[in-house]
Each structure stands twice: as C-alpha cells, then as structure tokens.
Amino acid sequence: MKTAEIASRFLDFFEKRGHTIVPSASLVTDDPALLFTVAGMVPFIPYLSGDVPPPYPRAADVQKCIRTNDIEEVGKTPRHGTFFQMLGNWSFGDYFKADAIRYAWELLTTAESEGGLGFDPKDLWVTVYKDDDEAAALWSEIAKLPEERIQRLDKDTNYWSTGLPGPAGPCSEIFFDQGPAYGVDGGPATDDDRYVEIWNLVFMQYEISNVTSKYDFDIVGELPNKNIDTGMGLERIAFIKQGVQNMYETDQVRPVLDLAAELSGKTYGANHEDDVRMRIIADHVRSSLMLLADGVTPSNEGRGYILRRIMRRTIRSMRLLGVDGPTFPTLFAASRDAMAEAYPVVADDWERISQYAFAEERTFLRTLAAGSVILETAVAETRQSGGESIGGEQAFLLHDTYGFPIDLTLEAAEEAGLTVDRAAFDQLMQEQRTRAKADARARKRQLADTSIYREFRSLGETVFTGYTELEAESTVLGIIVDGVSVDRASAGQIAEIIVAETALYAESGGQVADKGIIVGPGYELEVLDVQKPVVGLISHTVAVTSGEVAVGLAASTIVDAANRRSARQAHSATHLVHAAIRDTLGRSATQTGSLNRAGYMRFDFNWGSALSPETRTEIEEIANNAVRDNLEVTTRVMSLDEATSLGAMALFGEKYGSEVRMVDIGGPWSRELCGGTHVSSSAEIGIINLVGESSVGASNRRVEALVGQDAFRELAAERAIVSQLTSSLKIPRDQLPARIADLAASLRAAEKKIAAFEARALADRAPALAETAVAVGPHRLVTASIGVAGSGDDVRTLALQVRERLGSAPAVVALGADVGGRPVVIVATNEAARTAGAKAGVLAKAAAAALGGGGGGRDDVAQGGGPDVSVLPAGLAAVRSTLERSAS
C-alpha cells in the first residue's frame, strides 16, 4: 500500500464521518515560539486552547512536520526522520473518548478491501494513563482487547501538556507488535523496538496551572469544551504496510536511498555505517525539498540555518561515501518524483527549488575545499610543534565559522596520524547548545502565551474598516496593561486596547502598522503599534496621552491620513516592482519577503547574482511606466482555489484562509494575494526610485526604493549634488563621470607614492633600531615604539629587516606602532632564538594581554593588539619581561 494511498484512505474514512478535511498547513508556522510545524497539532493550537473559536466541530488532515531535535538519531533507528507526516482527526467540543477510540480501532482493523488499513487485531496493543479507568474500560468494550494488552503507564509517556498553563489531558497510544524476531515479549511497557507506536489519541479535558515542568503541574478543573487531538505517523504505517524494515525504505524515500548507493558504488545492506549514511541522505534530501517548497531558503540563522544544516549533512554523508562532486541535481530530482503525487508543488515549483538546492551544494563544496586548506594548515602546525592532537578550539572554529563538519576534521586528522581534542570540541558545542536552548526558552516564555486574548477573541473577529474609511466608531472591549487584563488605563500608561471595529491597519504582509490616534469621551490615545496577536483579533498598543480610558467606553480609531497615503503608495509600488522583476528576470524570480512603510519599500526575491546597472534601470523603467500608464487597481475577495486558478501569486510561508483578497494592478500583469492597503490607480504612486540592490543570502537579492514624495526629495538632493560638482569642477554634467574617474586615479597614484615613501622612511630606520639591541639571557633584544604606521604590514616588514641586521645569533625584535588609532606589536625571532626557547607567538600573546586585546601567530613572526594606544609601552615591556623569565 503506497504512502499516498494510506493518507487517502485516512481522509476518506473521516470525511464519511462528518469531518472537515483541512489541507496541510505550511512547515513554516506563525507561532513565535516555534521555527517549524513540529507536530500535527500546531495549526490547531488556537482552537484547542480556546483562543480562537473553531470554524468546524470536527476535522481531519495530513500535516507536514519538521523536527530536528533528534537529528543525530536519523538513519540509526527505523523511524526517526526530520520530515514526517501526521494523520490527525480532531474534535473541538464535539465527540470525545468513546468515538475517538471507536474511529481509531475501526480504521485500523477494517479490511483493506473495505477501505480500512487491514491490521490484525491480535498485533495491536494499547497504553493508557495509569489513572484513566474510563479509557481502559472503553478499549475493553469497543476493541474487545484482553486486559493484558491494555497497559497503564505514567505521565512521562501517557499525559499530554505543552509545559505551559492551559489545556492538558491523558492520552492513549496504539502500538503494532512486529513479532518475536524484533525483541522481547511484554508489550509497549518493555520500551522495546519490537513495539512500534502508530497512533496517539490525546483526550484534552483538563485545565492546568502552577506548571514547573511538562509533567509537574496542578489540575485546576475540567475544560468547558473537551477536545480530541490525535496523531498517526504516516511513515510508520507505511513501512509496516509495505513490509520494509524502516521509514527510509518506503516508496516516498527509497528512490533517493537507492540513488545514493548507485552514485557511491556502495551496496545498501552491506555495511552498517554506509547504510546509516544512505538513510541520512534519503531523509535529508526529502526534508530539504519540502522546506524549499514551503519557501524556506538556506541562510545562517533561524529556519534557513536548519535547512542549510540538513543540506550540508547530506553533502557530508555523500562525501563520507566517497562522492566528492555535485549530486543534488540527481538526488533532488528523485525526491521530487517520489513526492509529487502527494505534493504537486514540488514539481510545479521545481525551477525555483532546484535553483536554491544546487546553489547551496556548489557553495558548500567550495566551503569544504577552503576548510580543507585551513585544516591542512592546522595539521602542519600541530606536526611542526611536535603535538599529536589538533586543538578542540581549532576544530570548533572550523565547524562553527567555516561550516566544516567535525566528522571530516576527525577523518583528516586520522589520515595524518593525529587526533582531535574531541572533549574540548564537545564542551564548546555543549556551551553553544546551552546558549541556544536558553534563548529558545526565553523566546517561548516571552511570546508563546496568548491566553490573555482568549476572552476578547471569543467575542468575535475584529472588523477592519480601513480599506474604505480612515475613521471608525466602536467600543472598547478590553484593556491589557503589563500582560494583565484591566478595566481602565490612565494618562502616562502604555496599554493594549481591543475594540470591536478599527480603521487602523495591523502590521502584516510586509506592510507596517498605521499611525494614528484613538479618542473617546474624556481621553486620547496615541497609537504606537497595531498587531494581530491571535488570528482574527487586532490589538492596538497605545500611550494614554490624556484622560482615562475604560472598558465599555466609545472609541473612535482615526488613521494618520498622510502616513496612510504614503504607505499605500509604497505597498502598491512593491507590487509593480515585483511584476517588473518577473518581466525582466523571468518567473523564477519570485518574492521571498518585503517591507513597506510610508515612502519606502524593500523587496526580496530569489536570484543567484547581482543585478547589473542596466538591469536595475530596466526594472525601474518598467515599474515607472506602469505608474505613467495609470493602471486601475482593483481588489476582489474570492476562494483561494479561484484566486490561484486566475494566476494570483501568494507569498511563501504566508497563511491564507478559505477566502482571500486578490489585488490586480493592470489586470493579470500584477495579480497577487494581499491583505494590505493600496492606491486606487497606479498614477497615485508618483515616482519609484530604486536606491539600492544587495545580497541577503545565497541566491537571494534585495532591492530598495523610495516612493512618491520621498523619491522626489532623493532625486532633488542628487540633482543638487550634481549641480555643485559641475560648478566646482567647471565642466558640463555629461563629463562628470570621466572627470571624477580621473581624479580618483590621480588620488590612488598619489597614495601609492606616499605609501612607498613611508615604507622607505621606515626601512631607513632599521640600522638605528638594530643598534639599540640589548642582551637578555642568550638573546639580543630590540624593543621600540616607532610612532604612527600606515598598516601592520609596514611594522612587520621593518621588524624583519631589523631581525636580519642582528645576524645569526639569537635575536628577538618587538616593534610597536599606532595603526589607525589602535596599538599593534609585531614580534620576530630568528632560528637561533627559537632554538633557545623564544617563540614569537608566546611573546605576542604576552604583549596582547598587557594591551587588553588578543594576539598570537607563528613561532617566527606574530602579532598582538588592543584598543588603547596609550598602553603600548606596557605591551613592549611585557615582551621583555616574558623573554627574561624564559631565559632565567
């Protein structure tokens, strides 16, 4: 039974039982405490928590998920994957335990010929929470399971909570027994791999508080509406139904595994370590494909960092299998073909997906080449110093800064007959993980709790009237101060205000929030920000400038008209620039992000190289031609399917409801899904002036523009500058570029002459400096401050010249200088001094310590520095005292 068929049977089963079939949400969640959709429940959290009224009483879905907390286990166990799919059925205050258990048992044990999954009841076990007598009795009654196959377990396995105050409840898990060949008898309580968990039924029935951990809390009462939240692992069902050993051998994953074996010349099943690598490749390629399909792009932070990490783990695993060249064009195409039946977007959007994937592979292969050079240097220095181990700090630097995997560092060190200080490396890694976890916990504490808005959202959605009016009359529904719901706020306080209707736009879709005021009887509020803390609710952060605002009072939301006008111009300009970019570069140059505020817009899009000046001019001209042509701007509300069938473009990672707002500028030329505010015709935009183009990551570019009056001011300022230059240089405007180029060339030539003169002047000081040498033990030592120098290289050159003049006897030279306002000390030693124990790197570190900075280098030449030039004499003195101690 194919994976897609299992999903289809699941959805058909629940649709026939009155469930609304909900499409999978994006892997990119809008939950601020999460980077990704890590579980099937994530899109339903607002409904399960009661923050948002559910749009249906019962639902079913197949949800895409990404989870990387167990990434090191991928490939080693039968069922750990970074990308997985959860089959779920949900009840929001509708049915409860009995029906949830009945539905699960019926679907699992109904024959395949009758639409079920065809499991033999004798192969199924269940667990319940130890105190949940009701669930145990229902399993006995409905499934006729004997008592020994209903096992009671503790909170750590059979109780669900988020680890925060709110809903919680016991759960019941269903396991498949793979048989005696896979382990010991005794059921899931043995925690043996023989028993595979396939379905978890969560009975969300209690409210908890005083939460000190995920399993330590107080139950304060029952929820007014009891919910059902279930999750069945699609990949786990698939590997059981397909008769294979693990999820990596199922039909959606195996093609990539087989290709990895073919490309490497390895045989799957012949070697355990190679098998693990092939399974990692199969899993990670699919995960990368699905993340790219949902708009995530490789980067060095956030979601992009996770994607980059799993893509680079893939490349590393191929390398460890003996394949050094590019493989993504083959591997990703195979994954695309395997996943396209379930997710057609991976084929429809292949041009964009492949562009990012292939560029990332090329980049990392270059990184590996560069890292290899750095590693070879570390190996050589370790050997030269007589060491046997590469330092953990060096290994961590390679890993953290250059992206060079520790596995390859270990492999290269072993080939060179060396080891790596793995304990030190692991300690640094652990410190980094600890910092990351602390940051994540802080983010979760700060952002995850939206329960304060629950009572306000239950009153209905906030009505936004700002598309057609700049003022709206309403009533104050709620006031929040310092995270607490209060009934009033007074002058001088900062508060959040909830009203029933508002004309003020809440930040979303790249458009920043409106400016404005809220006024009512006896009070006035300055609007500082407008946000949507939960779906359907608008909250205004305000400063109470006068009077006292209270719940129940009338409120008028008033938009700053001039600011809104400029914001509308900028947002509509963004749509024109997007269309112009696609006209110029092609359909693959799609939006990855934007920001619009009054008079300014920026637009991010996927593209692999910088735009030429000619291309920028062409994009700017196309956009301004659209302004000149006074194109009509129209908005229509329709179903998502209708909008996409008309060719409307959607932003990756953005969530859209069943109804969407489509914005046309000039008909289909610019047609996008957008909830922002816009001009009524393109001529209202005025002028679009592209002022910048830059890189914002691999295969990602950004253009920035000023719009309307701000664009005019910028052009007027440039005109004034040109006028000043033509007047000062007494030439026509069209000769300015050539004249400025001539002046710049003359300046560079003069700077070179000055640098050469300064270098000769420094070299002329070498004989006199050599004469100042004093005896320190067996060494002749020169220490001197040479004043201001153009660069550290100039000081280094002089130190080497002085060292040469001191002959073959042990000699040490330490010269200090002011380089750009910071102290620099260069230490140089000859071979005789090094034999006698004087190492330039050690002496430079001593100087750096005195200077309050850092330093080091080779044994023959090294450098130290710091922030304060006034302590330069102390740095030179530290060189002498360190040398004296080594000589005594």
XYZ file of N, CA and C in Angstrom, residues 475-586:
336
model
N -16.363 50.466 20.223
C -16.445 50.392 21.675
C -15.214 49.673 22.208
N -14.688 50.117 23.352
C -13.545 49.457 23.971
C -14.014 48.126 24.574
N -13.479 47.028 24.056
C -13.830 45.693 24.558
C -12.876 45.215 25.641
N -11.642 45.648 25.586
C -10.665 45.159 26.558
C -9.454 46.064 26.651
N -8.789 46.021 27.793
C -7.562 46.790 28.037
C -6.564 45.854 28.717
N -5.336 45.824 28.221
C -4.279 44.987 28.793
C -3.114 45.885 29.174
N -2.678 45.783 30.416
C -1.513 46.534 30.894
C -0.545 45.547 31.526
N 0.696 45.523 31.034
C 1.729 44.614 31.555
C 1.252 43.160 31.547
N 0.557 42.777 30.485
C 0.129 41.388 30.326
C -1.075 40.988 31.154
N -1.720 41.955 31.816
C -2.877 41.658 32.672
C -4.089 42.424 32.157
N -5.229 41.742 32.081
C -6.467 42.386 31.666
C -6.968 43.290 32.792
N -7.207 44.583 32.465
C -7.676 45.549 33.461
C -8.905 46.257 32.898
N -9.596 47.028 33.747
C -10.810 47.695 33.264
C -10.574 49.143 32.871
N -9.348 49.680 33.129
C -9.087 51.068 32.748
C -7.570 51.330 32.712
N -7.191 52.404 32.006
C -5.793 52.852 31.959
C -5.783 54.362 31.958
N -4.792 54.942 32.649
C -4.762 56.389 32.856
C -3.594 57.036 32.128
N -3.629 58.362 32.089
C -2.595 59.140 31.404
C -1.205 58.732 31.880
N -0.289 58.557 30.911
C 1.077 58.167 31.217
C 1.326 56.680 31.093
N 0.262 55.874 31.034
C 0.436 54.421 30.934
C 0.519 53.976 29.475
N 1.193 52.840 29.270
C 1.204 52.145 27.986
C 0.252 50.962 28.123
N -0.632 50.775 27.160
C -1.639 49.720 27.258
C -1.935 49.151 25.878
N -2.559 47.990 25.877
C -3.127 47.419 24.651
C -4.631 47.615 24.702
N -5.200 48.081 23.602
C -6.623 48.358 23.532
C -7.255 47.438 22.480
N -8.322 46.760 22.874
C -9.091 45.921 21.953
C -10.425 46.609 21.701
N -10.739 46.835 20.425
C -12.033 47.425 20.071
C -12.745 46.493 19.095
N -14.037 46.711 18.930
C -14.819 45.826 18.058
C -14.536 46.093 16.592
N -14.383 47.393 16.207
C -14.079 47.763 14.826
C -12.928 48.757 14.840
N -12.100 48.712 13.801
C -10.977 49.649 13.726
C -10.675 49.999 12.281
N -10.260 51.238 12.072
C -9.784 51.662 10.758
C -8.278 51.573 10.648
N -7.604 51.238 11.753
C -6.141 51.194 11.792
C -5.633 49.843 11.311
N -4.696 49.861 10.363
C -4.162 48.638 9.766
C -3.145 47.994 10.706
N -3.294 46.681 10.953
C -2.342 45.928 11.775
C -1.217 45.402 10.899
N -0.003 45.476 11.397
C 1.167 45.037 10.628
C 0.979 43.621 10.109
N 1.129 43.434 8.813
C 1.063 42.103 8.204
C 1.397 42.222 6.728
N 1.788 41.097 6.134
C 2.059 41.066 4.707
C 3.153 42.012 4.270
N 4.076 42.381 5.181
C 5.157 43.293 4.834
C 4.828 44.750 5.061
N 3.548 45.080 5.275
C 3.166 46.471 5.490
C 3.148 46.769 6.981
N 3.840 47.845 7.383
C 3.902 48.187 8.800
C 2.560 48.741 9.256
N 2.388 48.840 10.562
C 1.115 49.292 11.129
C 0.886 50.775 10.854
N -0.394 51.142 10.820
C -0.777 52.552 10.679
C -0.348 53.366 11.893
N -0.176 54.658 11.673
C -0.083 55.621 12.756
C -1.457 56.261 12.933
N -1.705 56.770 14.132
C -2.992 57.402 14.339
C -3.285 57.608 15.805
N -4.544 57.877 16.104
C -4.976 58.084 17.485
C -6.298 57.359 17.709
N -6.602 57.123 18.975
C -7.918 56.638 19.377
C -8.449 57.635 20.395
N -9.663 58.142 20.164
C -10.233 59.134 21.070
C -11.607 58.675 21.520
N -11.992 59.156 22.686
C -13.301 58.851 23.242
C -13.648 59.869 24.301
N -14.745 59.676 24.989
C -15.179 60.655 25.989
C -14.147 60.820 27.109
N -13.465 61.972 27.084
C -12.545 62.295 28.160
C -11.158 61.701 28.024
N -10.797 61.102 26.905
C -9.454 60.519 26.776
C -8.949 60.618 25.344
N -7.629 60.551 25.201
C -6.987 60.460 23.888
C -5.793 59.518 23.994
N -5.628 58.652 22.987
C -4.568 57.647 22.972
C -3.734 57.813 21.712
N -2.414 57.822 21.870
C -1.512 57.799 20.706
C -1.226 56.342 20.351
N -1.471 55.974 19.116
C -1.261 54.590 18.679
C 0.212 54.386 18.363
N 0.835 53.458 19.096
C 2.257 53.153 18.907
C 2.472 51.968 17.980
N 1.536 51.018 17.977
C 1.670 49.812 17.167
C 0.296 49.163 17.044
N 0.106 48.412 15.967
C -1.128 47.651 15.771
C -0.724 46.256 15.293
N -1.162 45.215 16.011
C -0.754 43.844 15.709
C -1.955 42.897 15.757
N -1.724 41.669 15.251
C -2.722 40.600 15.336
C -2.148 39.497 16.221
N -2.337 39.574 17.537
C -1.708 38.584 18.439
C -2.252 37.179 18.252
N -3.530 37.054 17.883
C -4.109 35.770 17.507
C -4.943 36.004 16.260
N -5.229 34.929 15.556
C -5.967 35.038 14.301
C -7.318 35.705 14.555
N -7.602 36.765 13.780
C -8.910 37.399 13.845
C -9.035 38.503 14.868
N -7.988 38.767 15.662
C -8.058 39.787 16.696
C -6.994 40.849 16.442
N -7.402 42.128 16.490
C -6.472 43.245 16.320
C -6.296 43.948 17.659
N -5.035 44.166 18.025
C -4.706 44.821 19.292
C -3.902 46.078 19.004
N -4.262 47.186 19.671
C -3.594 48.475 19.489
C -2.749 48.770 20.724
N -1.434 48.894 20.556
C -0.579 49.351 21.648
C -0.589 50.873 21.643
N -0.948 51.465 22.777
C -1.161 52.912 22.817
C -0.463 53.524 24.024
N -0.202 54.811 23.922
C 0.195 55.623 25.068
C -0.998 56.491 25.425
N -1.423 56.418 26.681
C -2.554 57.237 27.114
C -2.029 58.657 27.319
N -2.366 59.547 26.390
C -1.811 60.909 26.434
C -2.642 61.843 27.296
N -3.927 61.549 27.455
C -4.743 62.382 28.346
C -5.975 61.616 28.787
N -6.455 61.897 29.973
C -7.677 61.304 30.470
C -7.511 59.868 30.917
N -8.630 59.160 30.943
C -8.646 57.762 31.372
C -9.572 56.977 30.445
N -9.057 55.888 29.878
C -9.856 55.026 29.009
C -10.334 53.835 29.824
N -11.581 53.422 29.605
C -12.145 52.311 30.369
C -12.925 51.387 29.445
N -13.006 50.121 29.839
C -13.778 49.140 29.084
C -15.229 49.597 29.014
N -15.822 49.504 27.824
C -17.214 49.882 27.620
C -17.399 51.264 27.049
N -16.348 52.116 27.101
C -16.465 53.464 26.557
C -16.464 53.445 25.028
N -17.058 54.466 24.437
C -16.989 54.628 22.989
C -15.552 54.942 22.584
N -15.203 54.547 21.363
C -13.841 54.783 20.872
C -13.885 55.060 19.381
N -13.164 56.090 18.968
C -13.026 56.396 17.542
C -11.577 56.153 17.147
N -11.353 55.222 16.226
C -9.995 54.980 15.718
C -9.793 55.890 14.511
N -8.732 56.703 14.539
C -8.502 57.709 13.499
C -7.112 57.501 12.913
N -7.052 57.265 11.617
C -5.804 56.984 10.918
C -5.116 58.282 10.531
N -3.806 58.338 10.684
C -2.993 59.444 10.173
C -3.055 59.368 8.645
N -3.819 60.286 8.032
C -4.126 60.186 6.602
C -2.879 60.308 5.733
N -1.970 61.240 6.086
C -0.772 61.438 5.261
C 0.118 60.202 5.305
N 0.287 59.631 6.489
C 1.104 58.424 6.618
C 0.485 57.262 5.851
N -0.859 57.087 5.964
C -1.523 56.008 5.219
C -1.362 56.201 3.715
N -1.484 57.440 3.237
C -1.350 57.692 1.801
C 0.029 57.251 1.315
N 1.067 57.601 2.065
C 2.425 57.213 1.664
C 2.636 55.710 1.777
N 2.017 55.093 2.788
C 2.145 53.635 2.934
C 1.461 52.911 1.784
N 0.289 53.416 1.357
C -0.402 52.815 0.216
C 0.449 52.926 -1.038
N 1.064 54.084 -1.241
C 1.933 54.258 -2.405
C 3.065 53.222 -2.388
N 3.679 53.054 -1.223
C 4.809 52.127 -1.118
C 4.370 50.689 -1.351
N 3.195 50.304 -0.807
C 2.763 48.916 -0.961
C 2.423 48.622 -2.414
N 1.709 49.532 -3.071
C 1.395 49.306 -4.488
C 2.660 49.326 -5.337
N 3.627 50.164 -4.974
C 4.910 50.189 -5.695
C 5.618 48.844 -5.582
N 5.496 48.188 -4.424
C 6.115 46.869 -4.254
C 5.552 45.885 -5.264
N 4.245 45.915 -5.481
C 3.630 45.018 -6.467
C 4.149 45.317 -7.872
N 4.304 46.607 -8.198
C 4.814 46.954 -9.533
C 6.256 46.503 -9.712
N 7.076 46.705 -8.680
C 8.484 46.274 -8.775
C 8.555 44.758 -8.913
N 7.708 44.021 -8.186
C 7.676 42.565 -8.305
C 7.360 42.157 -9.739
N 6.321 42.766 -10.313
C 5.947 42.436 -11.690
C 7.065 42.805 -12.661
N 7.719 43.945 -12.430
C 8.811 44.375 -13.306
C 9.995 43.422 -13.226
N 10.303 42.933 -12.024
C 11.396 41.971 -11.850
C 11.089 40.684 -12.607
N 9.857 40.209 -12.513
C 9.488 38.975 -13.221
C 9.490 39.192 -14.732
N 9.088 40.385 -15.179
C 9.173 40.698 -16.607
C 10.614 40.648 -17.091
N 11.520 41.142 -16.252
C 12.920 41.286 -16.656
C 13.722 39.991 -16.477
N 13.533 39.325 -15.344
C 14.368 38.171 -14.999
C 13.690 36.829 -15.257
N 12.369 36.809 -15.345
C 11.668 35.540 -15.570
C 10.858 35.115 -14.360
